Every structure is written in C-alpha cells, then in structure tokens.
Amino acid sequence: MSGDSLHTMGQQHGRRSWAEPWKIKMVEPLKITTREQRLAALDEAGWNTFLIKSDDTYIDLLTDSGTSAMSDRQWAGMMLGDESYAGSRNFYHLEAAIQKFYGYKHIVPTHQGRGAEHLISQVMIKAGDHIPGNMYFTTTREHQEMAGGTFHDVIIDEAHDPQAILPFKGNMDLGKIKAIIDQFGADKIPYISLAGTVNMAGGQPVSMANVRAIRELCEPLGIKVMLDATRMVENALFIQEREEGYADKSIAQILLEFCSYTDGAWMSAKKDNLVNIGGWLAVNDWDTFEELRNLVVVFEGLHTYGGLAGRDMEAIAIGIEEAVQDDHVRSRVGQVRYLGELLTEWDIPIVQPIGGHAIFLDAKRFYPHLSQDVYPGQTLAAYLYLDSGIRSMERGIVSAGRDPKTGDHKRPKLELTRLTIPRRVYTQAHMDVVAESVKACFDAREEARGLEMVYEPKYLRFFQARFKPL
Ligand SMILES: *Cc1c(COP(=O)(O)O)cnc(C)c1O
C-alpha cells in the first residue's frame, strides 16, 4: 500500500473538502513576538520548549494533552458539578459513559493518566515481573519500573523505521511476546501493556486483528491485556479506514469491540476525552478493582472522585460521548493529515504514515550533519520556536533518558520533533503557518550546530533539562 493511498483513504468523493464540525463561539487572542523576544525567551528557558512561558508562544503544539477546546455542552456541564465528597452524581455519569463507550465494568477516577498508571502498576506488578509493551510511553514505563517491573518493547521492527509505510505500525510482534514468555515464564508477566495509537512511534495504530491475536495468545496463559486507551478513539478511525470489514462500522462500535479483547484500561482524559484535566482506570476483574479502589484513597482521593472535582468528571462524561462521533474524529485526524501532506509535498522528512495526533519531524534526516549526542530533535524544536514562536517538543534521546543499569543515554532509533495538534483549537490557516515555518527551518538547516545539555534532572529529564547552543 503506498503512502498516498493510505492518506487519501476515506476521501473518495473527488474534490470535496472537509471542514471542522464546529464553529467558534469565544476566542482567545494570541501574542505575536519578534525574533529578539523569542531569542531572549529561549535563553531564559535553557533552550527547552517545556520551560518557555505560554505567553511567549504563538501556536502551541507542545502537546495535545489537556489543551482541547471544550464544547458549550461541556462548559454547561461544569455548572452541574456536584461537589459532594462522596457519591457525586457526576461520578455516576462518568461511570455510565465509560461502561457504555469503552465497555469495562468497574471504574476508578484519577487526577490524570499517570495517577491511573501509578495505581495499576502498584496493584498488578510485583518486583521481578516483566511487562511487554508496544514501544513505550514515558510515564507508563516509569511507573512500571518503579513498581519493580522490567519493560520490554515488543512492537514490530518496522515501527522503529520512520520511512516504513504500513497501515498498522503500532502492532505488537507476537514472536517477541512469545520469546519473553519462554524466557521468563507466564507467571512473571502480569499483563501486556498495549497502547492504542503508539505515541512514541508517531501516533501509529494497532489493528483489530493484532489485539485479537494478543488476546488469544495471552488468555490461556493467564496473562492479562491492559490497554492504554489514551488515544484509542483515533486508533478506531484508522481501523475504520484501513482494516477489512470495518468501513461500515462506527467509531463507537470499533472502540467497543477493541476494548472487549482487553481486561482493563488506563486513560489520560486530557487527550481523547476532550477535557483539560482528568483520567480514569477501568477493569473487569472484581478483585483487581477492590485493590485499586482501596489504593486510590491513599494517592488520589475517595474512589468516587479520585482527585477530580465533580464538574471535571461531568466534563469528561460529556467529552467521552463527543469524542466517539465519527465527524469529530475525522476532522481531528484530518487536520493532522493536512499539515503532514503539506510537509510531504515539500520533501520535508516526517514519520510516515502520518499518525493520529501529531506530525513527527524526522530530526535525523532533517539535520543529517548532527550526531545524536548534540540532540538534533531538541535543536529543531528550539529553532522552530526561534523562527516563528511555534512550540513543539523533542521525542528522541532526551526523552528516552538513561539506562538505569549502565547510566548511559538510551539511544532510541527515532530522533524526532513532535508537532502535536490540540483538538478543536486551531484552524487550517494555523496549519499553513506551521508548515511554512518548518520549511523556513528546513531551508536554513545547515546553520544548526546542535545543543549541549548543561542541567539534567534525574527523572523524566526532558521536562526540565537545560541546554546551550553549540
Ligand atoms: C499522556 C499520556 C499518558 C499519561 O497521562 P497524563 O494525563 O499526562 O498523566 C499515558 N499514556 C499515553 C499514551 C499518553 O499520551
């Protein structure tokens, strides 16, 4: 399947444009800065885009986490917050929405995704356990390791190749899972950590056939399948577009079927669920639920609010229903594709195929003259900000951190700069401005010399590390 046919699928009606299925009711003015102002802001921020003030940012593509625009209905829901300590009606609405659209039985709210990852890791992982996953996610792996587990990447090899065009590049390699089972034994593997669209691989989806096969392999061995459902709605769109037998199924139907092959999920509601804060955990097994419900009280809050205000739970419940509407998902992923196709036309190296939530610039090919030791992905994020005030982030050697055993940098094959598109926030005109700024950096690529790290925090260093240009 060619890259072109992957990207244009679902648009078989000739020249009929899509447009956002919403209109703007309230606006938030943006600040436009000069190059001198941006250089000063970069110096102050240690050339780390995470440390730049949002007030100094023009188009903020740092993350799609908690940056969605809520709908008028969600804002109206905020006024229906029942802020009772126990048994808030908003909790029951949230529980019902998760049961209806994701299909799990028991629900625990948490303040955000990592709160859920913390609880599930503490409850399910024992010291010496092994957890296979499709690539990794920073906070997910951190919590699995802190609980005494060892993470193993079992994504298909092609996922590490930014130029390999495959419809489901987030799939797990069953051979790799079997090898880990043979090596350590099924009783040392509490669960498979499966993410729907793999963030670190460029937002690449997992097929229905893959999750079904994982289920068939694991169920007889007593290994659970746990889903990182953070961007599972976007994953469902790729299944609808690319997998045989799903073209006529709705996003909601596909989501429900996918989840039915898993035993539970953790969620960063700040992504797919269209809210600014929140998360949840859901499991089918009662005993696991009992332990989770007990532990949430220690770390997050009572099991009917889990660190969230009643109004926040209401906004998530409404957001879940809006998020599974086909028109919404098509325009959300369509906007990402629009940007990706412009860059592809201009021969700018990006991860292919274009994923669901972000465009990943391939910093290795963007700056072929820079070695990974001078942080090409971080360098590109800094120069893009300097050019236009667009904020992106590194997903490469800085994000990967150090090997806990050897203390050396982990050296991921992918060295990327991520342009993450918030949901329902920017227009197509903003995407044009972004593409043109990336092009300007690409034309000036030979001038980039890379960065030196001058301060390195111990955990998740990419958030707070400081750099100097070489
Ligand atoms: C954001 C994210 C998380 C963590 O969620 P937070 O709400 O940021 O704590 C976990 N997994 C994936 C895939 C994510 O993108």
Short mmCIF file of C-alpha atoms and ligand atoms in Angstrom, two decimals:
data_model
loop_
_atom_site.label_atom_id
_atom_site.label_comp_id
_atom_site.label_asym_id
_atom_site.label_seq_id
_atom_site.Cartn_x
_atom_site.Cartn_y
_atom_site.Cartn_z
CA MET A 1 0.00 0.00 0.00
CA SER A 2 1.55 3.34 -0.96
CA GLY A 3 1.74 6.27 1.41
CA ASP A 4 -0.57 8.25 -0.81
CA SER A 5 -3.32 5.69 -0.80
CA LEU A 6 -3.08 5.44 2.99
CA HIS A 7 -3.53 9.17 3.39
CA THR A 8 -6.31 9.75 0.93
CA MET A 9 -8.46 6.85 2.01
CA GLY A 10 -11.85 7.96 3.20
CA GLN A 11 -11.83 10.87 0.73
CA GLN A 12 -13.03 9.02 -2.33
CA HIS A 13 -15.57 11.64 -3.37
CA GLY A 14 -13.28 13.70 -5.62
CA ARG A 15 -12.68 17.29 -4.60
CA ARG A 16 -14.93 17.68 -1.57
CA SER A 17 -13.17 19.39 1.32
CA TRP A 18 -13.78 18.52 4.93
CA ALA A 19 -14.20 21.29 7.48
CA GLU A 20 -14.29 21.45 11.23
CA PRO A 21 -17.67 20.24 12.56
CA TRP A 22 -17.91 23.18 14.98
CA LYS A 23 -17.94 26.95 14.88
CA ILE A 24 -16.17 29.39 17.16
CA LYS A 25 -18.17 30.97 20.00
CA MET A 26 -15.37 32.50 22.07
CA VAL A 27 -11.84 33.49 21.05
CA GLU A 28 -8.53 33.67 22.90
CA PRO A 29 -6.15 36.25 21.38
CA LEU A 30 -2.63 35.06 20.52
CA LYS A 31 0.54 37.05 21.13
CA ILE A 32 2.89 37.58 18.20
CA THR A 33 6.53 38.19 19.23
CA THR A 34 9.67 39.44 17.49
CA ARG A 35 12.73 37.29 16.85
CA GLU A 36 14.69 39.20 19.54
CA GLN A 37 11.94 38.49 22.08
CA ARG A 38 11.96 34.82 21.15
CA LEU A 39 15.74 34.55 21.43
CA ALA A 40 15.59 36.09 24.92
CA ALA A 41 12.76 33.71 25.89
CA LEU A 42 14.76 30.72 24.61
CA ASP A 43 17.86 31.72 26.58
CA GLU A 44 15.78 32.14 29.71
CA ALA A 45 14.20 28.72 29.12
CA GLY A 46 17.52 26.89 28.69
CA TRP A 47 16.56 26.14 25.05
CA ASN A 48 13.97 23.69 26.34
CA THR A 49 10.49 24.33 24.91
CA PHE A 50 8.93 22.89 28.09
CA LEU A 51 10.39 25.86 30.01
CA ILE A 52 9.09 28.59 27.69
CA LYS A 53 6.19 30.65 29.03
CA SER A 54 2.98 30.04 27.14
CA ASP A 55 2.54 33.82 26.93
CA ASP A 56 5.65 33.91 24.74
CA THR A 57 4.23 31.24 22.41
CA TYR A 58 2.28 31.88 19.21
CA ILE A 59 0.95 28.49 18.07
CA ASP A 60 1.36 25.97 20.85
CA LEU A 61 1.96 22.46 19.54
CA LEU A 62 3.82 21.25 22.61
CA THR A 63 1.20 18.66 23.36
CA ASP A 64 -2.37 17.58 22.76
CA SER A 65 -2.64 16.87 26.48
CA GLY A 66 -5.22 18.94 28.31
CA THR A 67 -5.17 21.50 25.50
CA SER A 68 -8.51 20.64 23.87
CA ALA A 69 -11.24 23.23 23.49
CA MET A 70 -14.28 22.08 25.43
CA SER A 71 -17.71 22.35 23.82
CA ASP A 72 -20.56 24.58 25.00
CA ARG A 73 -22.16 21.42 26.39
CA GLN A 74 -19.10 20.53 28.41
CA TRP A 75 -18.95 24.07 29.81
CA ALA A 76 -22.63 23.83 30.67
CA GLY A 77 -21.84 20.51 32.38
CA MET A 78 -19.24 22.28 34.52
CA MET A 79 -22.13 24.19 36.09
CA LEU A 80 -23.75 20.90 37.07
CA GLY A 81 -20.83 19.87 39.28
CA ASP A 82 -21.97 18.03 42.39
CA GLU A 83 -19.08 18.72 44.73
CA SER A 84 -20.14 16.28 47.43
CA TYR A 85 -17.19 14.44 48.96
CA ALA A 86 -18.78 11.04 48.41
CA GLY A 87 -21.08 9.66 45.74
CA SER A 88 -21.19 12.72 43.47
CA ARG A 89 -23.78 12.33 40.71
CA ASN A 90 -21.09 13.30 38.20
CA PHE A 91 -19.14 10.17 39.14
CA TYR A 92 -22.13 8.01 38.22
CA HIS A 93 -22.47 9.84 34.91
CA LEU A 94 -18.78 9.27 34.21
CA GLU A 95 -19.03 5.61 35.19
CA ALA A 96 -22.01 5.12 32.87
CA ALA A 97 -20.23 6.84 29.95
CA ILE A 98 -17.14 4.63 30.32
CA GLN A 99 -19.26 1.50 30.64
CA LYS A 100 -21.28 2.44 27.57
CA PHE A 101 -18.49 3.53 25.22
CA TYR A 102 -15.46 1.53 26.45
CA GLY A 103 -17.39 -1.43 27.84
CA TYR A 104 -15.49 -2.05 31.08
CA LYS A 105 -17.27 -2.96 34.31
CA HIS A 106 -15.54 -1.14 37.16
CA ILE A 107 -14.25 2.43 37.13
CA VAL A 108 -11.80 4.42 39.26
CA PRO A 109 -11.34 8.14 38.51
CA THR A 110 -7.84 9.62 38.85
CA HIS A 111 -6.42 13.13 38.59
CA GLN A 112 -4.85 12.29 35.22
CA GLY A 113 -3.38 9.38 33.26
CA ARG A 114 -0.24 8.91 35.32
CA GLY A 115 -2.29 8.66 38.50
CA ALA A 116 -4.04 5.71 36.89
CA GLU A 117 -0.72 4.23 35.72
CA HIS A 118 0.66 4.51 39.22
CA LEU A 119 -2.26 2.63 40.77
CA ILE A 120 -2.45 -0.13 38.16
CA SER A 121 1.33 -0.68 38.32
CA GLN A 122 1.33 -0.89 42.12
CA VAL A 123 -1.59 -3.32 42.15
CA MET A 124 -0.61 -5.61 39.28
CA ILE A 125 3.22 -5.62 39.17
CA LYS A 126 5.48 -7.41 41.66
CA ALA A 127 9.27 -6.92 41.89
CA GLY A 128 10.93 -9.08 39.24
CA ASP A 129 7.97 -9.04 36.86
CA HIS A 130 8.25 -8.35 33.13
CA ILE A 131 5.90 -6.17 31.10
CA PRO A 132 5.87 -6.36 27.31
CA GLY A 133 4.54 -3.25 25.57
CA ASN A 134 4.29 -1.69 22.09
CA MET A 135 7.21 0.73 22.23
CA TYR A 136 6.92 2.65 25.49
CA PHE A 137 5.44 5.77 26.92
CA THR A 138 7.49 7.87 29.35
CA THR A 139 5.20 7.91 32.40
CA THR A 140 3.83 4.41 31.75
CA ARG A 141 7.26 2.81 31.77
CA GLU A 142 8.42 4.93 34.72
CA HIS A 143 5.55 3.62 36.88
CA GLN A 144 6.09 0.03 35.73
CA GLU A 145 9.79 0.28 36.64
CA MET A 146 9.08 1.99 39.98
CA ALA A 147 6.80 -0.95 40.86
CA GLY A 148 9.78 -3.30 40.28
CA GLY A 149 8.94 -4.43 36.76
CA THR A 150 11.14 -4.57 33.66
CA PHE A 151 9.66 -3.18 30.47
CA HIS A 152 10.23 -4.94 27.13
CA ASP A 153 9.47 -3.31 23.79
CA VAL A 154 7.62 -5.82 21.60
CA ILE A 155 6.43 -3.51 18.83
CA ILE A 156 7.05 -4.71 15.26
CA ASP A 157 10.53 -3.80 13.98
CA GLU A 158 9.17 -1.52 11.25
CA ALA A 159 7.83 0.88 13.91
CA HIS A 160 11.41 1.99 14.52
CA ASP A 161 11.85 2.91 10.87
CA PRO A 162 10.34 6.34 10.20
CA GLN A 163 10.10 5.61 6.48
CA ALA A 164 8.37 2.21 6.60
CA ILE A 165 4.83 2.61 5.28
CA LEU A 166 2.46 0.16 6.98
CA PRO A 167 -1.21 0.55 7.81
CA PHE A 168 -0.77 -0.67 11.42
CA LYS A 169 2.69 0.31 12.50
CA GLY A 170 1.75 0.20 16.19
CA ASN A 171 1.16 -3.56 16.17
CA MET A 172 2.90 -5.92 18.54
CA ASP A 173 5.15 -8.68 17.23
CA LEU A 174 3.68 -11.90 18.65
CA GLY A 175 7.01 -13.67 18.22
CA LYS A 176 8.63 -11.14 20.54
CA ILE A 177 5.90 -11.68 23.17
CA LYS A 178 6.34 -15.46 22.93
CA ALA A 179 10.11 -15.11 23.38
CA ILE A 180 9.58 -13.16 26.61
CA ILE A 181 7.08 -15.74 27.85
CA ASP A 182 9.61 -18.52 27.07
CA GLN A 183 12.43 -16.68 28.76
CA PHE A 184 10.72 -15.57 31.99
CA GLY A 185 7.56 -17.69 32.27
CA ALA A 186 3.95 -16.56 32.04
CA ASP A 187 3.69 -16.16 35.82
CA LYS A 188 6.28 -13.35 35.69
CA ILE A 189 4.17 -11.41 33.18
CA PRO A 190 1.18 -9.79 34.91
CA TYR A 191 -0.08 -8.08 31.78
CA ILE A 192 0.66 -6.92 28.28
CA SER A 193 0.82 -3.12 28.11
CA LEU A 194 -0.95 -2.31 24.85
CA ALA A 195 -1.31 1.30 23.67
CA GLY A 196 -3.94 2.31 21.13
CA THR A 197 -2.06 4.51 18.66
CA VAL A 198 1.56 4.49 19.73
CA ASN A 199 2.57 7.99 20.68
CA MET A 200 6.33 7.42 20.56
CA ALA A 201 6.15 5.69 17.16
CA GLY A 202 4.41 8.69 15.62
CA GLY A 203 0.78 8.06 16.58
CA GLN A 204 0.66 4.73 14.75
CA PRO A 205 -2.37 2.46 15.15
CA VAL A 206 -2.89 -1.14 16.25
CA SER A 207 -5.17 -3.36 14.17
CA MET A 208 -8.18 -5.26 15.46
CA ALA A 209 -6.53 -8.46 14.18
CA ASN A 210 -3.49 -7.74 16.33
CA VAL A 211 -5.38 -7.18 19.59
CA ARG A 212 -7.45 -10.29 18.89
CA ALA A 213 -4.28 -12.37 18.36
CA ILE A 214 -2.69 -10.96 21.53
CA ARG A 215 -5.83 -11.92 23.43
CA GLU A 216 -5.80 -15.47 22.03
CA LEU A 217 -2.15 -15.89 22.96
CA CYS A 218 -2.44 -14.49 26.48
CA GLU A 219 -5.79 -15.67 27.79
CA PRO A 220 -4.91 -19.39 28.16
CA LEU A 221 -1.67 -18.40 29.93
CA GLY A 222 -3.40 -16.18 32.48
CA ILE A 223 -1.68 -13.03 31.18
CA LYS A 224 -3.96 -10.00 31.19
CA VAL A 225 -4.14 -7.49 28.34
CA MET A 226 -4.27 -3.92 29.62
CA LEU A 227 -4.95 -1.03 27.27
CA ASP A 228 -3.53 2.46 27.35
CA ALA A 229 -6.76 3.93 25.95
CA THR A 230 -5.46 7.50 25.81
CA ARG A 231 -5.83 7.81 22.00
CA MET A 232 -7.93 4.75 21.30
CA VAL A 233 -10.66 6.79 19.58
CA GLU A 234 -8.11 7.91 16.98
CA ASN A 235 -6.95 4.32 16.64
CA ALA A 236 -10.54 3.34 15.87
CA LEU A 237 -10.60 5.72 12.88
CA PHE A 238 -7.56 4.01 11.35
CA ILE A 239 -9.27 0.63 11.76
CA GLN A 240 -12.38 2.03 10.07
CA GLU A 241 -10.30 3.36 7.16
CA ARG A 242 -7.76 0.58 6.74
CA GLU A 243 -8.93 -2.76 8.10
CA GLU A 244 -11.15 -5.06 6.11
CA GLY A 245 -14.66 -5.40 7.48
CA TYR A 246 -14.74 -2.13 9.42
CA ALA A 247 -15.57 0.51 6.78
CA ASP A 248 -19.26 0.44 7.70
CA LYS A 249 -18.79 0.29 11.46
CA SER A 250 -18.93 3.46 13.53
CA ILE A 251 -16.04 4.68 15.66
CA ALA A 252 -18.12 3.83 18.73
CA GLN A 253 -18.67 0.25 17.57
CA ILE A 254 -14.99 -0.25 16.75
CA LEU A 255 -13.90 1.20 20.09
CA LEU A 256 -16.20 -1.11 21.99
CA GLU A 257 -15.04 -4.19 20.08
CA PHE A 258 -11.36 -3.35 20.55
CA CYS A 259 -11.78 -2.85 24.29
CA SER A 260 -13.66 -6.15 24.55
CA TYR A 261 -10.39 -8.00 23.83
CA THR A 262 -8.71 -6.33 26.80
CA ASP A 263 -9.14 -6.77 30.56
CA GLY A 264 -8.97 -3.14 31.52
CA ALA A 265 -7.58 0.26 30.60
CA TRP A 266 -5.99 3.38 31.94
CA MET A 267 -6.81 6.72 30.42
CA SER A 268 -5.48 10.21 30.17
CA ALA A 269 -8.80 12.00 29.66
CA LYS A 270 -6.72 15.06 28.72
CA LYS A 271 -6.34 13.56 25.24
CA ASP A 272 -9.25 11.75 23.52
CA ASN A 273 -11.84 12.71 26.15
CA LEU A 274 -11.61 16.45 25.31
CA VAL A 275 -11.02 17.88 28.78
CA ASN A 276 -8.27 19.94 30.38
CA ILE A 277 -7.66 17.62 33.32
CA GLY A 278 -8.63 14.12 34.37
CA GLY A 279 -8.05 10.42 33.97
CA TRP A 280 -9.54 7.08 34.84
CA LEU A 281 -8.88 3.40 35.29
CA ALA A 282 -11.29 0.67 34.32
CA VAL A 283 -11.09 -3.09 34.87
CA ASN A 284 -13.41 -6.05 34.53
CA ASP A 285 -11.94 -8.15 37.35
CA TRP A 286 -13.60 -7.50 40.72
CA ASP A 287 -10.58 -8.40 42.89
CA THR A 288 -8.28 -6.07 41.00
CA PHE A 289 -10.93 -3.37 41.25
CA GLU A 290 -11.20 -3.80 45.02
CA GLU A 291 -7.48 -3.25 45.43
CA LEU A 292 -7.50 -0.26 43.08
CA ARG A 293 -10.47 1.28 44.84
CA ASN A 294 -8.63 0.91 48.12
CA LEU A 295 -5.32 2.32 46.89
CA VAL A 296 -6.88 5.32 45.12
CA VAL A 297 -7.91 6.65 48.53
CA VAL A 298 -4.25 6.85 49.58
CA PHE A 299 -2.88 8.60 46.50
CA GLU A 300 -5.69 10.44 44.69
CA GLY A 301 -8.87 10.81 46.74
CA LEU A 302 -12.03 8.91 47.56
CA HIS A 303 -12.98 6.33 44.90
CA THR A 304 -15.90 8.45 43.66
CA TYR A 305 -13.74 11.47 42.81
CA GLY A 306 -10.11 10.30 42.56
CA GLY A 307 -8.59 13.78 42.73
CA LEU A 308 -11.14 15.39 40.41
CA ALA A 309 -13.81 17.99 41.07
CA GLY A 310 -17.37 16.86 40.34
CA ARG A 311 -17.54 19.37 37.48
CA ASP A 312 -14.41 17.86 35.90
CA MET A 313 -15.96 14.38 35.96
CA GLU A 314 -19.06 15.84 34.30
CA ALA A 315 -16.95 17.40 31.52
CA ILE A 316 -15.21 14.05 30.93
CA ALA A 317 -18.52 12.18 30.78
CA ILE A 318 -19.83 14.60 28.12
CA GLY A 319 -16.44 14.65 26.35
CA ILE A 320 -16.44 10.85 26.01
CA GLU A 321 -19.67 10.95 24.04
CA GLU A 322 -18.48 13.82 21.81
CA ALA A 323 -15.15 12.09 21.22
CA VAL A 324 -16.63 8.98 19.63
CA GLN A 325 -18.64 10.90 16.99
CA ASP A 326 -17.34 9.98 13.54
CA ASP A 327 -17.38 13.60 12.29
CA HIS A 328 -15.27 14.74 15.20
CA VAL A 329 -12.61 12.06 14.79
CA ARG A 330 -12.42 12.53 11.02
CA SER A 331 -11.83 16.25 11.30
CA ARG A 332 -9.37 15.83 14.16
CA VAL A 333 -7.20 13.35 12.29
CA GLY A 334 -7.92 15.17 9.01
CA GLN A 335 -6.28 18.32 10.32
CA VAL A 336 -3.16 16.40 11.32
CA ARG A 337 -3.08 14.87 7.85
CA TYR A 338 -3.50 18.24 6.16
CA LEU A 339 -0.33 19.50 7.84
CA GLY A 340 1.54 16.26 7.18
CA GLU A 341 0.63 16.23 3.50
CA LEU A 342 1.85 19.82 3.02
CA LEU A 343 5.22 18.93 4.55
CA THR A 344 5.44 15.75 2.49
CA GLU A 345 4.79 17.75 -0.68
CA TRP A 346 7.74 19.97 0.24
CA ASP A 347 10.04 16.95 0.80
CA ILE A 348 10.44 17.63 4.50
CA PRO A 349 11.30 14.38 6.31
CA ILE A 350 8.50 13.29 8.62
CA VAL A 351 7.48 9.95 10.10
CA GLN A 352 5.28 8.05 7.65
CA PRO A 353 2.47 7.17 7.56
CA ILE A 354 1.00 10.30 9.14
CA GLY A 355 -0.34 9.41 12.58
CA GLY A 356 -3.41 10.44 14.52
CA HIS A 357 -2.43 13.28 16.83
CA ALA A 358 0.82 14.78 15.65
CA ILE A 359 3.36 15.25 12.92
CA PHE A 360 6.77 13.95 13.86
CA LEU A 361 9.63 15.66 12.06
CA ASP A 362 12.48 13.22 11.49
CA ALA A 363 15.33 15.21 13.02
CA LYS A 364 17.95 12.66 11.92
CA ARG A 365 17.17 13.31 8.26
CA PHE A 366 16.37 16.98 8.84
CA TYR A 367 19.85 17.56 10.30
CA PRO A 368 21.99 14.76 8.80
CA HIS A 369 25.14 16.63 9.86
CA LEU A 370 24.27 16.48 13.60
CA SER A 371 25.10 13.42 15.74
CA GLN A 372 22.57 12.23 18.32
CA ASP A 373 24.93 13.49 21.07
CA VAL A 374 24.12 17.09 20.20
CA TYR A 375 20.35 16.47 20.45
CA PRO A 376 19.04 17.10 16.92
CA GLY A 377 15.37 16.75 17.95
CA GLN A 378 15.78 19.27 20.76
CA THR A 379 17.71 21.56 18.40
CA LEU A 380 14.93 21.54 15.84
CA ALA A 381 12.29 22.35 18.46
CA ALA A 382 14.38 25.33 19.57
CA TYR A 383 14.94 26.67 16.03
CA LEU A 384 11.28 26.30 15.13
CA TYR A 385 10.37 28.41 18.15
CA LEU A 386 13.01 30.97 17.21
CA ASP A 387 11.67 31.20 13.66
CA SER A 388 8.01 31.80 14.44
CA GLY A 389 7.08 31.26 18.08
CA ILE A 390 5.63 27.81 17.32
CA ARG A 391 6.22 25.49 20.21
CA SER A 392 6.97 21.80 19.60
CA MET A 393 8.84 19.20 21.64
CA GLU A 394 11.60 16.64 21.38
CA ARG A 395 10.91 12.91 21.21
CA GLY A 396 14.35 11.40 20.91
CA ILE A 397 17.45 10.89 23.01
CA VAL A 398 16.49 13.47 25.64
CA SER A 399 13.02 11.95 26.17
CA ALA A 400 14.42 8.41 26.26
CA GLY A 401 16.51 9.18 29.38
CA ARG A 402 19.27 6.97 30.75
CA ASP A 403 19.55 3.23 31.20
CA PRO A 404 19.00 2.61 34.95
CA LYS A 405 21.72 -0.12 34.92
CA THR A 406 24.56 1.42 32.87
CA GLY A 407 23.74 5.09 33.42
CA ASP A 408 24.38 5.79 29.73
CA HIS A 409 21.90 7.55 27.43
CA LYS A 410 19.31 5.23 25.97
CA ARG A 411 19.74 5.78 22.25
CA PRO A 412 16.37 5.44 20.54
CA LYS A 413 16.42 4.79 16.81
CA LEU A 414 13.87 7.55 16.38
CA GLU A 415 15.10 11.10 16.87
CA LEU A 416 12.01 13.24 16.38
CA THR A 417 10.48 16.65 16.93
CA ARG A 418 6.77 16.48 17.58
CA LEU A 419 4.18 18.98 16.37
CA THR A 420 1.17 17.94 18.38
CA ILE A 421 -2.21 19.27 17.34
CA PRO A 422 -4.66 20.19 20.12
CA ARG A 423 -8.24 19.05 19.48
CA ARG A 424 -10.72 21.68 18.21
CA VAL A 425 -8.33 24.59 18.87
CA TYR A 426 -6.55 25.72 15.70
CA THR A 427 -7.80 26.25 12.16
CA GLN A 428 -6.44 25.16 8.82
CA ALA A 429 -4.85 28.63 8.41
CA HIS A 430 -2.78 27.96 11.53
CA MET A 431 -1.62 24.71 9.93
CA ASP A 432 -0.41 26.67 6.88
CA VAL A 433 1.63 28.99 9.11
CA VAL A 434 3.16 25.99 10.88
CA ALA A 435 4.10 24.27 7.63
CA GLU A 436 5.74 27.43 6.29
CA SER A 437 7.81 27.88 9.45
CA VAL A 438 9.03 24.28 9.31
CA LYS A 439 10.01 24.91 5.69
CA ALA A 440 12.00 28.00 6.71
CA CYS A 441 13.92 25.94 9.29
CA PHE A 442 14.50 23.22 6.71
CA ASP A 443 15.92 25.74 4.23
CA ALA A 444 18.30 27.01 6.95
CA ARG A 445 19.16 23.54 8.26
CA GLU A 446 22.89 23.72 7.56
CA GLU A 447 23.31 26.57 10.04
CA ALA A 448 22.20 24.42 13.01
CA ARG A 449 25.08 23.27 15.24
CA GLY A 450 23.22 21.35 17.96
CA LEU A 451 23.00 21.77 21.72
CA GLU A 452 24.88 20.88 24.87
CA MET A 453 22.98 19.74 28.00
CA VAL A 454 24.01 21.89 30.95
CA TYR A 455 21.49 20.67 33.54
CA GLU A 456 19.98 17.20 33.76
CA PRO A 457 17.23 16.22 36.22
CA LYS A 458 17.06 12.65 37.48
CA TYR A 459 13.52 11.68 36.39
CA LEU A 460 11.82 12.37 33.03
CA ARG A 461 14.65 14.75 32.21
CA PHE A 462 13.07 16.17 29.04
CA PHE A 463 10.66 18.26 31.10
CA GLN A 464 13.27 20.31 32.97
CA ALA A 465 16.68 19.81 31.30
CA ARG A 466 18.57 22.95 30.24
CA PHE A 467 20.70 23.38 27.14
CA LYS A 468 23.08 25.83 25.43
CA PRO A 469 23.58 26.18 21.69
CA LEU A 470 26.95 24.94 20.42
C1 LIG B 1 -0.35 11.47 28.20
C2 LIG B 1 -0.21 10.02 28.20
C3 LIG B 1 -0.19 9.29 29.39
C4 LIG B 1 -0.15 9.95 30.75
O1 LIG B 1 -1.26 10.71 31.02
P1 LIG B 1 -1.23 12.11 31.83
O2 LIG B 1 -2.66 12.53 31.84
O3 LIG B 1 -0.34 13.05 31.09
O4 LIG B 1 -0.71 11.83 33.19
C5 LIG B 1 -0.13 7.92 29.29
N1 LIG B 1 -0.07 7.29 28.11
C6 LIG B 1 -0.07 7.96 26.94
C7 LIG B 1 0.00 7.22 25.65
C8 LIG B 1 -0.13 9.34 26.95
O5 LIG B 1 -0.09 10.02 25.79
#
